[in-house]
Tab-separated table of C-alpha atoms and ligand atoms in Angstrom:
chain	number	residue	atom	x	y	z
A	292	UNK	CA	-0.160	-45.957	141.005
A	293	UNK	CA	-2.244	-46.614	137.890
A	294	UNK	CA	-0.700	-44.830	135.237
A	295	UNK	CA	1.517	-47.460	133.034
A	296	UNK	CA	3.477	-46.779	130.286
A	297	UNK	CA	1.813	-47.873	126.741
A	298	UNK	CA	3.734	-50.833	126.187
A	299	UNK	CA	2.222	-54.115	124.190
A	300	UNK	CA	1.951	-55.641	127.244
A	301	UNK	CA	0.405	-53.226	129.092
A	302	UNK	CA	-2.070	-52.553	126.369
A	303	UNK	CA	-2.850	-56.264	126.715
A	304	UNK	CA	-3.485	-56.255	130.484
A	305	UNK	CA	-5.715	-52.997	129.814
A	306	UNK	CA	-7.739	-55.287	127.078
A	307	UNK	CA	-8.300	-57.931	129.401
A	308	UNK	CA	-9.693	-55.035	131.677
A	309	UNK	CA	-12.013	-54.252	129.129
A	310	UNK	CA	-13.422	-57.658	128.557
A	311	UNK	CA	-13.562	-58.137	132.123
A	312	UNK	CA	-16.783	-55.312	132.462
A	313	UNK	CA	-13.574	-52.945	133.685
A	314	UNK	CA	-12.579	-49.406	132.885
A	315	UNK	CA	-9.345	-47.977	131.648
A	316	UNK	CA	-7.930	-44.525	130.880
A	317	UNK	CA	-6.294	-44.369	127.062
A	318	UNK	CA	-4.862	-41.878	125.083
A	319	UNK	CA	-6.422	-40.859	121.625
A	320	UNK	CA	-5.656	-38.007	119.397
A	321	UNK	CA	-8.493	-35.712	121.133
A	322	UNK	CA	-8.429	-36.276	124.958
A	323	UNK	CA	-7.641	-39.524	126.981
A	324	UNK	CA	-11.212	-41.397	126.868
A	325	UNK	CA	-12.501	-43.033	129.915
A	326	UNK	CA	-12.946	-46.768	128.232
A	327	UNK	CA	-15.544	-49.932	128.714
A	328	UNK	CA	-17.188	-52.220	127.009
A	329	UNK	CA	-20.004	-50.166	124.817
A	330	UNK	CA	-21.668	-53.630	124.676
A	331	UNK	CA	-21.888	-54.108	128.803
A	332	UNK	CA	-24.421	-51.961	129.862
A	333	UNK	CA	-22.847	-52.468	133.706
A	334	UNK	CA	-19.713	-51.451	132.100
A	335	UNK	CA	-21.117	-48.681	130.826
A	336	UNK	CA	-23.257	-47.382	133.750
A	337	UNK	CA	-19.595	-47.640	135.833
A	338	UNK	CA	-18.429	-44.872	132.833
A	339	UNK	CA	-21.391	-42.341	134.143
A	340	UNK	CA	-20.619	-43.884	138.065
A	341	UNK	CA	-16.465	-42.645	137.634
A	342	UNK	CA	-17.477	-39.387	135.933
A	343	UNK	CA	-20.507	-38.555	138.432
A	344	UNK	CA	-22.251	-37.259	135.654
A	345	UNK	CA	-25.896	-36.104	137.184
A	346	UNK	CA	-27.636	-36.979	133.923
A	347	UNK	CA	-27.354	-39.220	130.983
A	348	UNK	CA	-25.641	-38.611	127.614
A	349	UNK	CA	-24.953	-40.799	124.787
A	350	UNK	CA	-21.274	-41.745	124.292
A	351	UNK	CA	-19.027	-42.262	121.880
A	352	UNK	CA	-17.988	-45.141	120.659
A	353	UNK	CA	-14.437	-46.460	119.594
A	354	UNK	CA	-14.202	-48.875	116.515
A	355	UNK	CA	-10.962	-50.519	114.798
A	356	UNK	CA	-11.868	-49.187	111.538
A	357	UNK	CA	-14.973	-48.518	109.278
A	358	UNK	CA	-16.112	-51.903	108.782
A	359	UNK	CA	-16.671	-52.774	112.426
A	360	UNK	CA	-18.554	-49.699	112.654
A	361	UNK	CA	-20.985	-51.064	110.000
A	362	UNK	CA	-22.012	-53.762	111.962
A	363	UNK	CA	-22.982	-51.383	114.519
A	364	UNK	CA	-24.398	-48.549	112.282
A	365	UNK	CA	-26.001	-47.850	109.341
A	366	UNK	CA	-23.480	-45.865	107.494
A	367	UNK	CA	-25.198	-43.637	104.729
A	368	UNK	CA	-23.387	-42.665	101.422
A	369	UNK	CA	-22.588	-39.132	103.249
A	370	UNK	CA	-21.162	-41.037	106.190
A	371	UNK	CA	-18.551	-43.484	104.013
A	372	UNK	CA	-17.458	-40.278	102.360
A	373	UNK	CA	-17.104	-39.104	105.729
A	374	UNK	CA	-15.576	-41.710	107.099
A	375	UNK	CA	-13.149	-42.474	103.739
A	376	UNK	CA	-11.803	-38.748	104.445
A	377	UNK	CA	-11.363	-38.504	108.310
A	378	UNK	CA	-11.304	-41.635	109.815
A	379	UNK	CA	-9.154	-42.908	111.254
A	380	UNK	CA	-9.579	-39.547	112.911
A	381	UNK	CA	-11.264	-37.126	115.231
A	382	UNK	CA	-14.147	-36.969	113.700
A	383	UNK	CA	-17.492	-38.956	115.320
A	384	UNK	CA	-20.174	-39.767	113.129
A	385	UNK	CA	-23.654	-40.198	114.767
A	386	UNK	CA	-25.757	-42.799	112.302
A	387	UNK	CA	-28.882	-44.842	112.745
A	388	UNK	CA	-28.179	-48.086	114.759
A	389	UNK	CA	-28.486	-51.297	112.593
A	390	UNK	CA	-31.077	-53.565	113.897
A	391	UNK	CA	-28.816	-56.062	115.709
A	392	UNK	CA	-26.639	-53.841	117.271
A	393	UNK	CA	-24.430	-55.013	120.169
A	394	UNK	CA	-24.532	-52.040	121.968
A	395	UNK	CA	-25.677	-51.260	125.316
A	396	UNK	CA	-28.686	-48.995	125.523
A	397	UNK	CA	-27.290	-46.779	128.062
A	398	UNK	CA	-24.482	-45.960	125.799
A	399	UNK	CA	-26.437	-44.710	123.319
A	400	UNK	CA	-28.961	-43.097	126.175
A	401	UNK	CA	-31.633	-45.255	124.883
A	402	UNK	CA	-31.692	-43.762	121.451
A	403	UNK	CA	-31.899	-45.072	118.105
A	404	UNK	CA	-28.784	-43.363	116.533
A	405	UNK	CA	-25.021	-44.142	117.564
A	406	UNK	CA	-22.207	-41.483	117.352
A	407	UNK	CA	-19.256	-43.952	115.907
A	408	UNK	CA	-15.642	-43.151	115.583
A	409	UNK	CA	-12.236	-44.630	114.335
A	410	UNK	CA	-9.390	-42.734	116.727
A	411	UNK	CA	-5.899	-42.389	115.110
A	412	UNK	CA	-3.812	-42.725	118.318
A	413	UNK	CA	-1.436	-45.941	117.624
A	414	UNK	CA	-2.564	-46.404	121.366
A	415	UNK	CA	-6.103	-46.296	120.688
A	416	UNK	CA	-5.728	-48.490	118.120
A	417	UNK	CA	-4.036	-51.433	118.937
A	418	UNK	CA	-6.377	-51.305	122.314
A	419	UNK	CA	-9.134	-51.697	119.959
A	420	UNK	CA	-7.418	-54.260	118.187
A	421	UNK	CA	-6.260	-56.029	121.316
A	422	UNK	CA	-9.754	-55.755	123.284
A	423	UNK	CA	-11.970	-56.661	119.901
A	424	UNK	CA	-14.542	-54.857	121.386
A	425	UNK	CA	-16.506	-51.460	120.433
A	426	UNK	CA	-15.234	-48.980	123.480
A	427	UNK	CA	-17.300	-46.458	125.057
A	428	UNK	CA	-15.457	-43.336	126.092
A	429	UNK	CA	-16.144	-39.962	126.457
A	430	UNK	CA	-13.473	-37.862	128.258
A	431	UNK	CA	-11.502	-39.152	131.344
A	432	UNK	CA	-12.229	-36.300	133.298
A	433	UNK	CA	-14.956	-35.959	136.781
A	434	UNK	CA	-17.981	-34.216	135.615
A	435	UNK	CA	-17.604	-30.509	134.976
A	436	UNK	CA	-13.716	-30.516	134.990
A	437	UNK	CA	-11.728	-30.102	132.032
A	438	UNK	CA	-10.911	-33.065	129.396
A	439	UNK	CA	-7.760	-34.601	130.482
A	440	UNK	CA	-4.925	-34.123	127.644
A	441	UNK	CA	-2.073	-35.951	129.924
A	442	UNK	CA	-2.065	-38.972	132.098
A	443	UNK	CA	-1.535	-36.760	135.016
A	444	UNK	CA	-4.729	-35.259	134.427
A	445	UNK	CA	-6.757	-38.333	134.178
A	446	UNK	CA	-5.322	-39.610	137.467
A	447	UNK	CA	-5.930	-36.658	139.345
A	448	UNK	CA	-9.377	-36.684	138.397
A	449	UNK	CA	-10.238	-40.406	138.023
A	450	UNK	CA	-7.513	-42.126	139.344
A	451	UNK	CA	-9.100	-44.361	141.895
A	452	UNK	CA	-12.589	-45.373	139.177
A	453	UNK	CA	-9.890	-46.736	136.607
A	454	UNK	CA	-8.448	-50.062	136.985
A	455	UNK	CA	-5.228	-48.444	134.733
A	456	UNK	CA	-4.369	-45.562	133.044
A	457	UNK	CA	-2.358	-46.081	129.735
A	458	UNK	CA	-0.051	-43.627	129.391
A	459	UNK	CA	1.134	-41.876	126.352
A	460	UNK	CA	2.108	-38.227	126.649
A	461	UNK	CA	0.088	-35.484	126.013
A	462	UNK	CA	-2.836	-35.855	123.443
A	463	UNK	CA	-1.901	-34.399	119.596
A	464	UNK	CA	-5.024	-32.769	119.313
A	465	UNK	CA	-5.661	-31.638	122.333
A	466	UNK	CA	-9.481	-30.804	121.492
A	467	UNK	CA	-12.741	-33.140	121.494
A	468	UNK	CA	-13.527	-34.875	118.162
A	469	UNK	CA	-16.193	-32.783	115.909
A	470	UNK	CA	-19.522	-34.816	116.199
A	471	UNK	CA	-21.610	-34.659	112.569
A	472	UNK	CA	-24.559	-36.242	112.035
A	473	UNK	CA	-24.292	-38.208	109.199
A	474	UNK	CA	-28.136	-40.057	109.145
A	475	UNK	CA	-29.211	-37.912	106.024
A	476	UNK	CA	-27.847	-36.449	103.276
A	477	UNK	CA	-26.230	-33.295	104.386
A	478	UNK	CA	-23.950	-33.612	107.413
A	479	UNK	CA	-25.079	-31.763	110.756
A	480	UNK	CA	-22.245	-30.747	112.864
A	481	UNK	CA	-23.935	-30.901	116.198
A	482	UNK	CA	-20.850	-30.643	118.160
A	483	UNK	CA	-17.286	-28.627	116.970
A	484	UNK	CA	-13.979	-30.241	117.125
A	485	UNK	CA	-11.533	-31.334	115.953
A	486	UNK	CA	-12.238	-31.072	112.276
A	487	UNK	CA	-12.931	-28.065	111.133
A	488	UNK	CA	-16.533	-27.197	109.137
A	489	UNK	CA	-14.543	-26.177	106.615
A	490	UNK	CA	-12.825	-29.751	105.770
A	491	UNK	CA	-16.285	-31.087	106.384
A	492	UNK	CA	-17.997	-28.746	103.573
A	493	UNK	CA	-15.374	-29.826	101.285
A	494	UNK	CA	-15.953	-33.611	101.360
A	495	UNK	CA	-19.714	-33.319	101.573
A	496	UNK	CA	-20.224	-30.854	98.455
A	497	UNK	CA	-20.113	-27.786	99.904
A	498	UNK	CA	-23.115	-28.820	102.420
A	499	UNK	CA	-23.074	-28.778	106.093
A	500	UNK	CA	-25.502	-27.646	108.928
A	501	UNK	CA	-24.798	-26.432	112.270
A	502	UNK	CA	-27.144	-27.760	114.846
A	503	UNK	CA	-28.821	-24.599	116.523
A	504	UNK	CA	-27.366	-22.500	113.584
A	505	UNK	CA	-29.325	-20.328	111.360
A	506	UNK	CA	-29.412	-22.554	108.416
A	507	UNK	CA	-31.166	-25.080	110.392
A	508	UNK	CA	-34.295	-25.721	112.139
A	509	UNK	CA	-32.515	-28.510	113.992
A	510	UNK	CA	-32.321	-26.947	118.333
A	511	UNK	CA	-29.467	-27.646	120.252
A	512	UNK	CA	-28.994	-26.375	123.680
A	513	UNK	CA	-25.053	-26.417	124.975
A	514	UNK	CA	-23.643	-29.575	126.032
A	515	UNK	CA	-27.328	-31.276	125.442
A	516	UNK	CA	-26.957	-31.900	121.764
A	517	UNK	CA	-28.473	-35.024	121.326
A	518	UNK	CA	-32.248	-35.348	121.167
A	519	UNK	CA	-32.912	-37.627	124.217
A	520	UNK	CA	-35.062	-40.833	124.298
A	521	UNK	CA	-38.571	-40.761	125.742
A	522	UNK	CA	-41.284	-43.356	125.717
A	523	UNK	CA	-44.368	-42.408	124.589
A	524	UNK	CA	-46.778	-44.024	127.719
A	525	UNK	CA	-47.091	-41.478	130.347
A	526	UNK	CA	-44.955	-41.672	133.499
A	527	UNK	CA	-46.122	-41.672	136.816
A	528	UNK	CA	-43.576	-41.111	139.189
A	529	UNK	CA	-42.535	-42.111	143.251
A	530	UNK	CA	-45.395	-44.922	142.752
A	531	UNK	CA	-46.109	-46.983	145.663
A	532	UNK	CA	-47.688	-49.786	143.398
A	533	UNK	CA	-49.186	-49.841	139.829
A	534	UNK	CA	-53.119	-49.565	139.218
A	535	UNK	CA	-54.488	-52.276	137.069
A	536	UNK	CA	-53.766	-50.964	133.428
A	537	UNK	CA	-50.355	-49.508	134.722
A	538	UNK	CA	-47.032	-51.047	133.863
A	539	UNK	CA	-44.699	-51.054	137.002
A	540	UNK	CA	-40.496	-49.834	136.948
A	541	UNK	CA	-40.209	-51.466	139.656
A	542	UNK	CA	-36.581	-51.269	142.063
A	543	UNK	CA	-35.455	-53.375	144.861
A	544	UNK	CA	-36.560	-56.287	146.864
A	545	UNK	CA	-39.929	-55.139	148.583
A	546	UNK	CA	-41.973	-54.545	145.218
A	547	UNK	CA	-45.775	-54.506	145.660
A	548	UNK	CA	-47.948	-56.941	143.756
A	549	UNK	CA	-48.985	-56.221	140.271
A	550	UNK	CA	-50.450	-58.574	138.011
A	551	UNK	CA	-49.567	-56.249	134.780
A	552	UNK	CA	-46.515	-55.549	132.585
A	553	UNK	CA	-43.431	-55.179	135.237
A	554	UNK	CA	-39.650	-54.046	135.011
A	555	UNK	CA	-37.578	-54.573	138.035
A	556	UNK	CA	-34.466	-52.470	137.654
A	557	UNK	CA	-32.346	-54.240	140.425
A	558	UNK	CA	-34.166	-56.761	142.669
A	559	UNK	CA	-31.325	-56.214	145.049
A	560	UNK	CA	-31.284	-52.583	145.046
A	561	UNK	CA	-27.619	-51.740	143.051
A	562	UNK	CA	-27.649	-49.005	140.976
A	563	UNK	CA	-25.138	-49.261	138.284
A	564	UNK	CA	-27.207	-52.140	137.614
A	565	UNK	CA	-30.269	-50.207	137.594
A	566	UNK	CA	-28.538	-47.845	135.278
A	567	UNK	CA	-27.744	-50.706	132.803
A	568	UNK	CA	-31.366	-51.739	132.818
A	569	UNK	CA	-32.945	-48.397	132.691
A	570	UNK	CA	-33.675	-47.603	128.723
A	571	UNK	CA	-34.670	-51.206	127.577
A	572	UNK	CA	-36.593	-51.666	130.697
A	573	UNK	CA	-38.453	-48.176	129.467
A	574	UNK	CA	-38.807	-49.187	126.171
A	575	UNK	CA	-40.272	-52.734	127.195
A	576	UNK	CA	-42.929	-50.778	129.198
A	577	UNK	CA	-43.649	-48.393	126.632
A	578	UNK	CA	-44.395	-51.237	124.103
A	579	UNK	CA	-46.654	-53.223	127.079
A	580	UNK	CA	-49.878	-51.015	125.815
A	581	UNK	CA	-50.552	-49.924	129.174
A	582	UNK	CA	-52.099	-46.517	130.489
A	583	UNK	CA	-49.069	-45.493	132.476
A	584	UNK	CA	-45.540	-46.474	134.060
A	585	UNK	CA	-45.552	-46.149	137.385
A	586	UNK	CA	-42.510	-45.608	138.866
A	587	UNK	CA	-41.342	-46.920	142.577
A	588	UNK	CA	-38.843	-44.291	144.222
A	589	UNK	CA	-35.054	-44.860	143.198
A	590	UNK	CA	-32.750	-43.343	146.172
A	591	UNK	CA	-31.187	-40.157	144.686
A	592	UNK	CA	-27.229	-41.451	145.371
A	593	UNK	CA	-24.471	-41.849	143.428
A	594	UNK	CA	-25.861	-42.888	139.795
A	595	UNK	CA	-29.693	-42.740	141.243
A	596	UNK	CA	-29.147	-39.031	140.658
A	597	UNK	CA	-28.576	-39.607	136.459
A	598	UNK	CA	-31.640	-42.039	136.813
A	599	UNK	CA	-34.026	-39.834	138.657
A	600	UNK	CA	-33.145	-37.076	136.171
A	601	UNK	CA	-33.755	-39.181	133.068
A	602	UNK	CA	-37.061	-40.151	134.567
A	603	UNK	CA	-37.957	-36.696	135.699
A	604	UNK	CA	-37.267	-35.535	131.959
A	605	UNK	CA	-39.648	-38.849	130.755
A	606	UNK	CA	-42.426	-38.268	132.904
A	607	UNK	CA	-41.961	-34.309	131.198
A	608	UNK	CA	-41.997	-35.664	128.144
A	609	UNK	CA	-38.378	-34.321	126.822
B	104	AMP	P1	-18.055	-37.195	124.820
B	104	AMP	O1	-18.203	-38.672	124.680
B	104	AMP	O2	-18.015	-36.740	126.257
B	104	AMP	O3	-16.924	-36.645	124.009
B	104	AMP	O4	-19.375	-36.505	124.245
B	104	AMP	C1	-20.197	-37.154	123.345
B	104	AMP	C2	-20.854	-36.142	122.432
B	104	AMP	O5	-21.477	-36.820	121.351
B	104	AMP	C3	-21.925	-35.329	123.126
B	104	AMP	O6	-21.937	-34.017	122.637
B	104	AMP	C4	-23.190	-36.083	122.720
B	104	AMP	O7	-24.341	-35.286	122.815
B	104	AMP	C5	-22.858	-36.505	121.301
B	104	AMP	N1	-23.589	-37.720	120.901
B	104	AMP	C6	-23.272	-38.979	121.228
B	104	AMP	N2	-24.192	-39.846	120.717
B	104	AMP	C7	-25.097	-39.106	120.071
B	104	AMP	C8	-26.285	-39.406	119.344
B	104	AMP	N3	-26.718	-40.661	119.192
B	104	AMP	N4	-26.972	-38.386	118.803
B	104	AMP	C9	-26.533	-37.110	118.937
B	104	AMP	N5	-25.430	-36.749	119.623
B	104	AMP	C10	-24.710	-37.733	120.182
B	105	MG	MG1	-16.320	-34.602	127.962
């Protein structure tokens, strides 16, 4: 059985988990989150592994409290009002990324914003407090099923990905957190939740967008709210080698020559690992000056699915 009672020591065992590279299940005032270390990518490429997620999204991470999320974002005037109002709450903030940020790319799907939030859940908390660690963790549910709201839930879905589920009754809030973007001056609501527009409107000024609403020219498509990362150098994919002038993503042990730029992904051929590498090894590519990335094949199992989609959507140009 992994489901333990929320006790300090069991919140201690789940934080040695976490700095471990492990996952655990913990409640917060929205769902139970699915939880790793936001600042191990392997970690976090286990996350999109347990949920069998066919594609990549940024994630959410968990912070103790407003200052430790200003050493991994760049929180705007809007945002501290934001955050001064809601937090500790279920409210996410997505923010620009401050230079030295910990944070594994694939967490933030190789983008150069960060949604950020401060939970409530005594739980939550003193896990954060007890790992001292920023915490990836979007809901603790298989892909496509509902968010899990007990411990039940979360074990029925995920039971044998998670090292431990921490158990403490049914979530308060029972809905996802409300994701605003907070980069500019007026906040964006790009995702509804658990605070309202309303409460939102009234700390910012009266302002807010909705993402894909009328009073904005900002898109959003359902469930793919975030704009996604793509490099800029044209993407050649299933590559048997690279050309001279090509950059080579490169996977496995039987890699062709190439005297140019190269990325190998996983020399021996794992593919959480390959997920971990996958958005700096693009952006080291796309910064090589070269004509193209050529792309070697990457089997389409388990997590190679996610990858081949991200590169499909990069060699579209999305
Ligand atoms: P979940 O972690 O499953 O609750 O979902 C995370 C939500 O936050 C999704 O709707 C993401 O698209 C959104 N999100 C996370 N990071 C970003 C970001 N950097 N920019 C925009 N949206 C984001
Ligand atoms: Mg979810």
């Amino acid at each position: 059985m992994t489901i333990v009672k929320a006790t300090p020591e069991t919140i201690h065992d789940a934080a040695a988990i976490l700095r471990d590279g492990g996952l655990v299940a913990f409640p917060t005032e929205t769902v139970y989150g699915l939880g790793g270390d936001a600042t191990n990518g392997r970690a976090v490429a286990a996350i999109f592994a347990a949920k069998g997620r066919p594609s990549f999204n940024p994630l959410i991470v968990h912070v103790a409290d407003a200052g430790a999320a200003s050493r991994l974002a760049h929180l705007t005037p809007l945002a501290r009002r934001l955050a001064a109002a809601f937090w500790p709450g279920p409210l996410s903030l997505v923010l620009v990324k401050q230079p030295d940020c910990p944070i594994a790319d694939l967490a933030t799907a190789g983008l150069d914003t960060i949604a950020v939030r401060v939970p409530a859940h005594p739980i939550a908390r003193a896990l954060l407090q007890a790992a001292d660690l920023p915490i990836a963790g979007p809901s603790a549910n298989r892909s496509g099923h509902v968010s899990p709201t007990t411990a039940q839930h979360v074990d029925a879905d995920l039971g044998d990905k998670v090292a431990l589920i921490l158990d403490g009754g049914a979530t308060p809030v029972g809905l996802e957190s409300t994701v605003v973007d907070a980069t500019g001056g007026t906040p964006v609501i790009l995702r509804p939740g658990g605070v309202t527009r309303a409460d939102i409107a009234r700390v910012a000024g009266g302002r807010v967008e909705i993402a894909g609403g009328e009073e904005t020219s900002r898109p959003a498509s359902p469930g793919m709210l975030a704009r996604h990362y793509a490099p800029a150098t044209r993407i050649r994919l299933d590559a048997r080698g690279a050309v001279p002038g090509e950059a080579l993503l490169a996977f496995g042990a039987q890699v062709p020559h190439h005297a140019g730029p190269m990325v190998n992904l996983s020399p021996g051929g794992d593919l959480v690992e390959a997920a971990a590498n996958l958005f700096s090894a693009l952006r080291t590519l796309d910064a090589a000056g070269a004509t193209a990335i050529a792309v070697m094949p990457i089997p389409d199992t388990g997590l190679g699915e996610a990858i081949n989609d991200r590169l499909r959507r990069a060699a579209r140009n999305l």
